[in-house]
Short mmCIF file of C-alpha atoms and ligand atoms in Angstrom, two decimals:
data_model
loop_
_atom_site.label_atom_id
_atom_site.label_comp_id
_atom_site.label_asym_id
_atom_site.label_seq_id
_atom_site.Cartn_x
_atom_site.Cartn_y
_atom_site.Cartn_z
CA UNK A 1401 86.64 151.25 87.60
CA UNK A 1402 85.94 149.96 91.09
CA UNK A 1403 82.42 149.95 92.49
CA UNK A 1404 81.12 152.40 95.06
CA UNK A 1405 79.01 150.61 97.64
CA UNK A 1406 76.84 151.81 100.49
CA UNK A 1407 75.96 148.81 102.62
CA UNK A 1408 73.62 148.85 105.60
CA UNK A 1409 74.22 146.53 108.55
CA UNK A 1410 70.99 146.20 110.51
CA UNK A 1411 72.68 144.01 113.15
CA UNK A 1412 70.19 142.31 115.53
CA UNK A 1413 67.47 144.91 115.06
CA UNK A 1414 63.91 145.01 113.68
CA UNK A 1415 61.08 142.48 113.85
CA UNK A 1416 59.95 140.80 110.66
CA UNK A 1417 57.30 143.38 109.63
CA UNK A 1418 59.48 146.33 110.62
CA UNK A 1419 62.37 145.02 108.55
CA UNK A 1420 60.26 144.34 105.48
CA UNK A 1421 58.69 147.78 105.66
CA UNK A 1422 62.05 149.54 106.17
CA UNK A 1423 63.45 147.66 103.19
CA UNK A 1424 60.45 148.63 101.01
CA UNK A 1425 60.97 152.27 101.96
CA UNK A 1426 64.68 152.02 101.17
CA UNK A 1427 64.04 150.44 97.77
CA UNK A 1428 61.47 153.09 96.87
CA UNK A 1429 63.70 155.92 97.96
CA UNK A 1430 67.01 154.75 96.56
CA UNK A 1431 66.06 153.02 93.33
CA UNK A 1432 66.41 156.18 91.26
CA UNK A 1433 69.43 157.38 93.23
CA UNK A 1434 71.71 154.41 92.69
CA UNK A 1435 73.58 155.42 89.60
CA UNK A 1436 76.49 154.34 87.48
CA UNK A 1437 78.77 151.87 89.14
CA UNK A 1438 77.21 152.28 92.56
CA UNK A 1439 75.51 149.51 94.53
CA UNK A 1440 73.38 149.57 97.64
CA UNK A 1441 73.44 146.52 99.87
CA UNK A 1442 71.17 145.81 102.83
CA UNK A 1443 72.50 143.21 105.29
CA UNK A 1444 69.56 142.13 107.41
CA UNK A 1445 69.07 139.48 110.07
CA UNK A 1446 68.41 136.03 108.56
CA UNK A 1447 64.66 136.30 109.28
CA UNK A 1448 64.19 139.03 106.67
CA UNK A 1449 66.43 137.75 103.93
CA UNK A 1450 64.03 135.70 101.87
CA UNK A 1451 61.27 138.33 101.83
CA UNK A 1452 63.47 141.31 101.15
CA UNK A 1453 65.37 139.48 98.43
CA UNK A 1454 62.05 139.13 96.58
CA UNK A 1455 61.18 142.79 97.13
CA UNK A 1456 64.63 143.87 95.98
CA UNK A 1457 64.72 141.71 92.89
CA UNK A 1458 63.15 144.43 90.75
CA UNK A 1459 65.53 147.17 91.88
CA UNK A 1460 68.73 147.11 89.88
CA UNK A 1461 71.83 147.75 91.98
CA UNK A 1462 70.03 147.11 95.29
CA UNK A 1463 71.33 143.88 96.80
CA UNK A 1464 70.76 141.82 99.89
CA UNK A 1465 73.31 140.39 102.27
CA UNK A 1466 73.57 138.30 105.43
CA UNK A 1467 75.67 139.30 108.43
CA UNK A 1468 77.30 135.93 109.00
CA UNK A 1469 77.50 132.36 107.75
CA UNK A 1470 78.87 129.16 109.20
CA UNK A 1471 81.94 127.76 107.49
CA UNK A 1472 80.64 124.18 107.15
CA UNK A 1473 78.62 122.99 104.16
CA UNK A 1474 75.71 121.61 106.22
CA UNK A 1475 75.06 119.30 109.14
CA UNK A 1476 74.78 119.24 112.91
CA UNK A 1477 75.47 122.88 113.74
CA UNK A 1478 72.34 123.85 115.65
CA UNK A 1479 71.41 127.48 115.19
CA UNK A 1480 73.83 128.16 112.36
CA UNK A 1481 73.20 129.05 108.72
CA UNK A 1482 75.41 128.01 105.81
CA UNK A 1483 76.60 129.91 102.76
CA UNK A 1484 74.49 127.79 100.40
CA UNK A 1485 71.38 128.42 102.52
CA UNK A 1486 71.97 132.17 102.40
CA UNK A 1487 72.57 132.00 98.67
CA UNK A 1488 69.40 129.93 98.17
CA UNK A 1489 67.14 132.76 99.40
CA UNK A 1490 68.56 135.21 96.89
CA UNK A 1491 71.21 137.05 98.92
CA UNK A 1492 74.34 138.16 97.07
CA UNK A 1493 76.54 139.43 99.89
CA UNK A 1494 77.67 138.42 103.36
CA UNK A 1495 79.47 140.47 105.99
CA UNK A 1496 82.41 138.54 107.45
CA UNK A 1497 84.84 139.45 110.20
CA UNK A 1498 82.74 142.17 111.77
CA UNK A 1499 84.43 143.24 115.00
CA UNK A 1500 81.32 142.28 117.00
CA UNK A 1501 81.64 138.71 115.71
CA UNK A 1502 85.37 138.71 116.36
CA UNK A 1503 84.90 140.04 119.91
CA UNK A 1504 81.69 138.33 121.10
CA UNK A 1505 81.70 135.08 119.13
CA UNK A 1506 85.40 134.23 119.12
CA UNK A 1507 85.82 134.46 115.35
CA UNK A 1508 89.54 134.20 114.74
CA UNK A 1509 91.39 135.01 111.53
CA UNK A 1510 91.62 131.25 110.85
CA UNK A 1511 87.84 130.74 111.22
CA UNK A 1512 87.22 133.79 109.07
CA UNK A 1513 89.49 132.41 106.36
CA UNK A 1514 87.27 129.31 106.28
CA UNK A 1515 84.10 131.40 106.20
CA UNK A 1516 85.54 133.40 103.33
CA UNK A 1517 86.18 130.19 101.39
CA UNK A 1518 82.63 128.98 102.06
CA UNK A 1519 81.12 132.28 100.89
CA UNK A 1520 83.13 132.32 97.67
CA UNK A 1521 82.44 128.66 96.94
CA UNK A 1522 78.72 129.41 96.96
CA UNK A 1523 78.92 132.64 95.00
CA UNK A 1524 78.36 135.06 97.87
CA UNK A 1525 80.37 138.28 97.75
CA UNK A 1526 82.08 138.85 101.10
CA UNK A 1527 82.24 142.26 102.74
CA UNK A 1528 85.27 141.45 104.87
CA UNK A 1529 85.82 143.74 107.87
CA UNK A 1530 89.16 144.65 109.36
CA UNK A 1531 90.12 147.30 111.89
CA UNK A 1532 91.94 148.07 115.09
CA UNK A 1533 90.72 148.51 118.66
CA UNK A 1534 91.11 151.76 120.59
CA UNK A 1535 94.12 150.36 122.42
CA UNK A 1536 95.74 149.26 119.16
CA UNK A 1537 95.18 152.72 117.67
CA UNK A 1538 96.58 154.48 120.72
CA UNK A 1539 99.66 152.28 120.85
CA UNK A 1540 100.32 153.04 117.16
CA UNK A 1541 100.14 149.34 116.17
CA UNK A 1542 97.15 149.73 113.85
CA UNK A 1543 98.96 149.19 110.56
CA UNK A 1544 100.43 145.96 111.88
CA UNK A 1545 97.01 144.75 113.12
CA UNK A 1546 95.39 145.43 109.76
CA UNK A 1547 98.19 143.77 107.84
CA UNK A 1548 97.89 140.65 110.02
CA UNK A 1549 94.10 140.52 109.57
CA UNK A 1550 94.59 140.64 105.80
CA UNK A 1551 97.41 138.12 105.73
CA UNK A 1552 95.74 135.61 108.04
CA UNK A 1553 92.14 136.03 106.88
CA UNK A 1554 92.22 136.94 103.21
CA UNK A 1555 95.56 136.55 101.45
CA UNK A 1556 95.31 132.78 101.05
CA UNK A 1557 92.85 133.49 98.20
CA UNK A 1558 94.01 133.32 94.64
CA UNK A 1559 93.75 136.42 92.48
CA UNK A 1560 90.49 135.32 90.93
CA UNK A 1561 88.69 134.77 94.24
CA UNK A 1562 90.18 137.91 95.72
CA UNK A 1563 88.54 139.92 92.93
CA UNK A 1564 85.10 139.14 94.47
CA UNK A 1565 86.03 140.48 97.92
CA UNK A 1566 84.92 143.87 99.21
CA UNK A 1567 86.93 145.10 102.20
CA UNK A 1568 85.59 147.31 104.97
CA UNK A 1569 87.92 149.27 107.23
CA UNK A 1570 86.07 149.58 110.51
CA UNK A 1571 88.06 151.01 113.40
CA UNK A 1572 86.49 149.26 116.39
CA UNK A 1573 86.64 152.43 118.48
CA UNK A 1574 84.36 154.17 115.95
CA UNK A 1575 81.65 151.50 115.69
CA UNK A 1576 78.40 152.54 117.33
CA UNK A 1577 80.25 155.05 119.50
CA UNK A 1578 79.48 158.27 117.65
CA UNK A 1579 83.25 158.72 117.24
CA UNK A 1580 84.23 158.76 113.60
CA UNK A 1581 87.71 158.42 112.18
CA UNK A 1582 88.63 161.76 110.64
CA UNK A 1583 88.72 161.69 106.83
CA UNK A 1584 92.53 161.91 107.06
CA UNK A 1585 92.80 159.02 109.54
CA UNK A 1586 90.50 156.87 107.43
CA UNK A 1587 92.25 157.76 104.16
CA UNK A 1588 95.65 156.95 105.67
CA UNK A 1589 94.51 153.41 106.54
CA UNK A 1590 92.63 152.89 103.26
CA UNK A 1591 95.77 153.86 101.32
CA UNK A 1592 97.78 151.42 103.46
CA UNK A 1593 95.25 148.64 102.75
CA UNK A 1594 95.48 149.33 99.02
CA UNK A 1595 99.31 149.27 99.13
CA UNK A 1596 99.21 145.99 101.05
CA UNK A 1597 96.88 144.49 98.42
CA UNK A 1598 99.19 145.74 95.66
CA UNK A 1599 102.13 143.90 97.23
CA UNK A 1600 100.13 140.67 97.36
CA UNK A 1601 98.07 140.75 94.16
CA UNK A 1602 99.55 143.57 92.06
CA UNK A 1603 98.64 147.19 91.35
CA UNK A 1604 95.70 146.42 89.10
CA UNK A 1605 93.97 144.25 91.71
CA UNK A 1606 94.59 146.94 94.34
CA UNK A 1607 93.06 149.62 92.13
CA UNK A 1608 89.97 147.48 91.46
CA UNK A 1609 89.25 146.57 95.10
CA UNK A 1610 86.34 148.35 96.75
CA UNK A 1611 87.30 149.43 100.26
CA UNK A 1612 84.49 150.74 102.46
CA UNK A 1613 84.75 152.81 105.62
CA UNK A 1614 82.60 151.88 108.62
CA UNK A 1615 82.27 153.50 112.03
CA UNK A 1616 79.56 156.01 112.94
CA UNK A 1617 79.18 157.22 109.37
CA UNK A 1618 76.09 159.39 108.99
CA UNK A 1619 74.56 161.96 106.61
CA UNK A 1620 76.75 164.74 108.05
CA UNK A 1621 80.13 163.09 107.70
CA UNK A 1622 79.66 160.69 104.76
CA UNK A 1623 80.47 163.18 102.01
CA UNK A 1624 83.87 164.18 103.42
CA UNK A 1625 84.74 160.56 104.14
CA UNK A 1626 83.67 159.30 100.70
CA UNK A 1627 85.53 162.17 99.01
CA UNK A 1628 88.82 160.59 100.07
CA UNK A 1629 90.73 159.01 97.23
CA UNK A 1630 90.78 155.47 98.61
CA UNK A 1631 87.36 155.36 100.28
CA UNK A 1632 84.80 153.74 97.99
CA UNK A 1633 81.70 153.91 100.18
CA UNK A 1634 80.56 152.84 103.59
CA UNK A 1635 79.34 150.06 105.82
CA UNK A 1636 76.64 151.77 107.82
CA UNK A 1637 75.23 150.50 111.11
CA UNK A 1638 72.99 152.85 113.11
CA UNK A 1639 72.21 155.22 110.25
CA UNK A 1640 71.01 152.35 108.03
CA UNK A 1641 68.01 151.84 110.32
CA UNK A 1642 66.57 155.21 109.28
CA UNK A 1643 65.56 155.27 105.63
CA UNK A 1644 66.11 159.03 105.23
CA UNK A 1645 69.60 158.95 106.73
CA UNK A 1646 70.50 155.93 104.62
CA UNK A 1647 69.18 157.69 101.50
CA UNK A 1648 71.28 160.79 102.25
CA UNK A 1649 74.38 158.60 102.51
CA UNK A 1650 73.54 156.78 99.25
CA UNK A 1651 73.10 160.15 97.52
CA UNK A 1652 76.66 161.22 98.34
CA UNK A 1653 77.78 159.50 95.12
CA UNK A 1654 75.27 161.36 92.89
C1 PEP B 2335 78.97 148.58 111.76
O1 PEP B 2335 78.53 147.95 112.70
O2 PEP B 2335 79.42 147.99 110.77
C2 PEP B 2335 78.94 150.04 111.86
C3 PEP B 2335 79.71 150.73 111.05
O3 PEP B 2335 78.13 150.57 112.83
P1 PEP B 2335 77.86 152.14 113.10
O4 PEP B 2335 77.66 152.80 111.76
O5 PEP B 2335 76.63 152.16 113.95
O6 PEP B 2335 79.07 152.65 113.80
#
């Protein structure tokens, strides 16, 4: 049975103390709510990772993730952080391919393929984001865009490595905009992603892959989104900065 995951993406928010205290609140609130095959992941800025990994160590099924890594092993890459460094502070996950990184930091499918390899080599589980822009949705090209992102960024992996990948469908037009894909729109794309995986890796791999929805998910819309057959949880931006909202979203799986 595939995992249900609710992952928070704090983006570039929260000072050190604020982040540590939000994480403590989240752990206290969610630790008894994360049940069965569900996991909660908090992807913080690098500055919080080491401290919150220690705080989270006692909470089963609450994991820590980074929001980016550099693809190189180590060396003269001022300002960057490698997969092994992230792993060394106790993080288990890393978000890769977020549309903000694709749009503002020039991360191409080819660069993301390298980042994916680096993450897997060091035992980090990638939450790999794919999704179309507003213009791509309106022109009806969204299936093609998503297929290309998978083929160019992910499908070089062998079956074994692919099994560690979590995918997140994040329509760019829904991120941070308050516009959410309708449950039907999201389900249609999630089903397409699963079919595309089945063609590449087989039906069993497709059935075991966790595919998250991201884009203005909140306590009011999460239950109808997560009730869709192919939606296995969410990548949550804005609503993950409020412990009560995040808790409500986590509780959808109870
Ligand atoms: C995100 O950035 O991954 C995201 C889904 O943001 P929001 O929930 O704020 O739309």
